[in-house]
Amino acid sequence: MRRVMIIGMIGSGKSSLIKALTDDAKQVTKTQSLVYLNGLIDTPGEYAENPLFYRSLMATSHQAAAVLLVQDATRDRCGFPPGFAQGFPIPAVGAITKADHPSANADRALQLLRQVLHASEIILTSSHANIGIDELRALLERFTQNK
Ligand SMILES: Nc1nc2c(ncn2[C@@H]2O[C@H](COP(=O)(O)OP(=O)(O)OP(=O)(O)O)[C@@H](O)[C@H]2O)c(=O)[nH]1
Ligand SMILES: [Mg+2]
């Protein structure tokens, strides 16, 4: 099965995004380990924040058709090191999360994520307000379906 692996800082909204994308009814709780669900691979934020886990992310990426890098719109830093997206043997795309949040800054988030993703597609989303979810699902289906 062709999957998309979702990577981002702790609490950036990865699992909430997966819940919105898949209409999953379960409540979102802290992700403790890799979770495989409906063609997506959820990862704990610790894996993105601690370079000791990068090897594990790279190994897992071999089971995926693409990686989705998540940037929290309320955060003023990116957290991914330069060149992070190029380290994967598969395409990388991006999602900005929490667009609905009172302290969200979409332009800042886009700038931060652009530094890592360059020309790749980046979609502005909110799992809570259902912004950009259909668009993101369609983008990811390009990787999970056909080919
Ligand atoms: N306002 C708002 N809050 C959100 C949104 N998505 C997630 N959150 C909140 O952000 C917090 C973290 O969400 P998670 O989906 O658990 O984040 P995560 O990236 O999976 O976190 P880890 O599993 O710890 O890596 C929760 O309190 C969510 O309610 C959103 O679209 N809008
Ligand atoms: Mg999670």
Coordinates of C-alpha atoms and ligand atoms in Angstrom, one line a residue:
M1 CA 0.0 0.0 0.0
R2 CA 1.3 3.5 -0.9
R3 CA 1.3 5.7 2.2
V4 CA 2.0 9.3 3.1
M5 CA 4.1 9.9 6.3
I6 CA 3.3 13.0 8.3
I7 CA 6.1 14.7 10.2
G8 CA 6.1 17.8 12.4
M9 CA 6.9 19.2 15.8
I10 CA 5.2 18.1 19.0
G11 CA 1.6 19.4 19.2
S12 CA 1.7 20.9 15.6
G13 CA -1.6 19.2 14.8
K14 CA -0.5 16.1 12.8
S15 CA -3.0 13.6 14.4
S16 CA -5.8 16.1 14.3
L17 CA -5.1 16.6 10.5
I18 CA -5.2 12.8 10.0
K19 CA -8.5 12.6 11.9
A20 CA -9.9 15.4 9.7
L21 CA -8.6 13.8 6.5
T22 CA -9.9 10.3 7.3
D23 CA -13.2 11.2 9.1
D24 CA -11.8 9.1 12.0
A25 CA -14.1 9.3 15.0
K26 CA -11.5 8.6 17.7
Q27 CA -10.4 11.4 20.0
V28 CA -6.9 12.7 19.3
T29 CA -4.4 11.8 22.0
K30 CA -0.6 12.3 22.2
T31 CA 1.1 10.1 19.6
Q32 CA 3.5 7.7 21.3
S33 CA 4.8 5.7 18.4
L34 CA 4.4 5.3 14.6
V35 CA 0.7 4.8 13.8
Y36 CA -0.5 3.4 10.5
L37 CA -4.0 4.4 9.5
N38 CA -5.9 4.6 6.2
G39 CA -2.8 5.1 4.0
L40 CA -1.2 7.6 6.4
I41 CA 1.7 7.2 8.8
D42 CA 1.4 9.3 11.9
T43 CA 4.6 10.1 13.7
P44 CA 5.3 11.4 17.2
G45 CA 6.5 15.1 17.2
E46 CA 9.5 13.9 19.2
Y47 CA 10.8 12.2 16.0
A48 CA 11.0 15.6 14.2
E49 CA 12.4 17.5 17.2
N50 CA 15.2 15.1 18.1
P51 CA 17.8 14.3 15.5
L52 CA 18.4 10.9 17.2
F53 CA 15.0 9.8 15.6
Y54 CA 15.9 11.0 12.0
R55 CA 17.2 7.6 11.1
S56 CA 13.9 6.0 12.1
L57 CA 12.0 8.5 10.0
M58 CA 14.3 7.8 7.0
A59 CA 13.8 4.1 7.5
T60 CA 10.0 4.4 7.7
S61 CA 9.9 6.6 4.6
H62 CA 10.8 3.5 2.6
Q63 CA 7.2 2.4 3.3
A64 CA 5.8 5.7 2.0
A65 CA 5.2 7.3 -1.3
A66 CA 5.6 10.9 0.0
V67 CA 6.2 12.8 3.2
L68 CA 3.9 15.6 4.4
L69 CA 5.8 18.2 6.5
V70 CA 3.5 20.1 8.9
Q71 CA 4.1 23.7 10.2
D72 CA 1.9 25.0 13.0
A73 CA 0.6 28.5 12.0
T74 CA 0.8 29.6 15.7
R75 CA 4.6 28.9 16.0
D76 CA 7.3 31.4 15.1
R77 CA 10.0 28.8 14.3
C78 CA 10.2 25.9 11.9
G79 CA 12.2 23.2 13.7
F80 CA 13.1 21.3 10.5
P81 CA 16.8 21.7 9.7
P82 CA 17.8 23.0 6.3
G83 CA 17.8 20.3 3.7
F84 CA 15.5 18.1 5.8
A85 CA 13.0 17.5 2.9
Q86 CA 15.8 16.6 0.5
G87 CA 17.0 13.8 2.8
F88 CA 14.0 11.6 2.0
P89 CA 14.1 9.3 -1.1
I90 CA 10.4 10.4 -1.9
P91 CA 8.7 13.7 -2.7
A92 CA 7.8 16.1 0.1
V93 CA 4.8 18.4 0.3
G94 CA 3.6 20.7 3.1
A95 CA 0.6 21.6 5.2
I96 CA 0.2 24.6 7.5
T97 CA -2.1 23.7 10.5
K98 CA -4.4 25.7 12.8
A99 CA -5.3 28.4 10.3
D100 CA -8.4 29.1 12.5
H101 CA -6.4 29.8 15.6
P102 CA -6.6 33.4 17.0
S103 CA -2.8 33.6 17.0
A104 CA -2.2 32.0 13.7
N105 CA 0.0 33.8 11.2
A106 CA -0.3 32.0 7.9
D107 CA 2.2 34.2 6.0
R108 CA 4.9 33.6 8.6
A109 CA 4.2 29.9 8.6
L110 CA 4.4 29.7 4.8
Q111 CA 7.7 31.5 4.8
L112 CA 9.1 29.2 7.5
L113 CA 8.0 26.0 5.6
R114 CA 9.2 27.4 2.2
Q115 CA 12.7 27.4 3.6
V116 CA 12.5 23.6 3.9
L117 CA 10.2 22.8 1.0
H118 CA 11.2 25.3 -1.7
A119 CA 8.9 24.9 -4.7
S120 CA 6.8 22.0 -3.3
E121 CA 3.1 22.4 -2.8
I122 CA 2.0 23.7 0.6
I123 CA -1.6 23.8 1.7
L124 CA -3.1 26.0 4.4
T125 CA -5.4 24.0 6.7
S126 CA -7.4 23.9 9.9
S127 CA -8.6 20.6 11.2
H128 CA -11.0 22.3 13.6
A129 CA -12.5 24.7 11.1
N130 CA -12.3 22.3 8.1
I131 CA -10.1 24.6 6.0
G132 CA -8.1 23.1 3.2
I133 CA -8.9 19.5 4.2
D134 CA -10.5 18.5 0.9
E135 CA -7.6 20.1 -1.0
L136 CA -5.0 18.4 1.1
R137 CA -6.8 15.0 0.7
A138 CA -6.8 15.4 -3.0
L139 CA -3.1 16.3 -3.0
L140 CA -2.2 13.2 -0.9
E141 CA -4.3 10.9 -3.1
R142 CA -2.0 11.7 -6.0
F143 CA 0.6 9.8 -4.0
T144 CA -1.5 7.1 -2.4
Q145 CA -3.5 6.1 -5.5
N146 CA -2.5 5.1 -9.0
K147 CA 1.2 4.5 -9.9
Ligands
LIG1 N1 -7.2 25.9 16.9 C1 -6.8 24.7 16.4 N2 -6.1 23.8 17.2 C2 -5.7 22.6 16.7 C3 -5.9 22.3 15.3 N3 -5.3 21.1 15.1 C4 -4.8 20.7 16.3 N4 -5.0 21.6 17.2 C5 -4.7 21.5 18.7 O1 -3.3 21.3 18.8 C6 -3.0 20.4 19.9 C7 -2.1 19.2 19.3 O2 -2.8 18.5 18.3 P1 -2.4 17.1 17.8 O3 -3.1 16.7 16.6 O4 -2.4 16.1 19.0 O5 -0.8 17.3 17.5 P2 0.3 16.3 17.0 O6 1.1 17.0 16.0 O7 -0.3 15.0 16.6 O8 1.1 16.1 18.4 P3 2.1 14.9 18.8 O9 1.4 13.6 18.6 O10 2.5 15.2 20.2 O11 3.4 15.0 17.9 C8 -4.4 19.9 20.4 O12 -4.7 20.6 21.5 C9 -5.3 20.2 19.2 O13 -6.6 20.4 19.7 C10 -6.6 23.2 14.5 O14 -6.8 23.0 13.3 N5 -7.0 24.4 15.1
MG2 MG 0.0 13.1 17.2

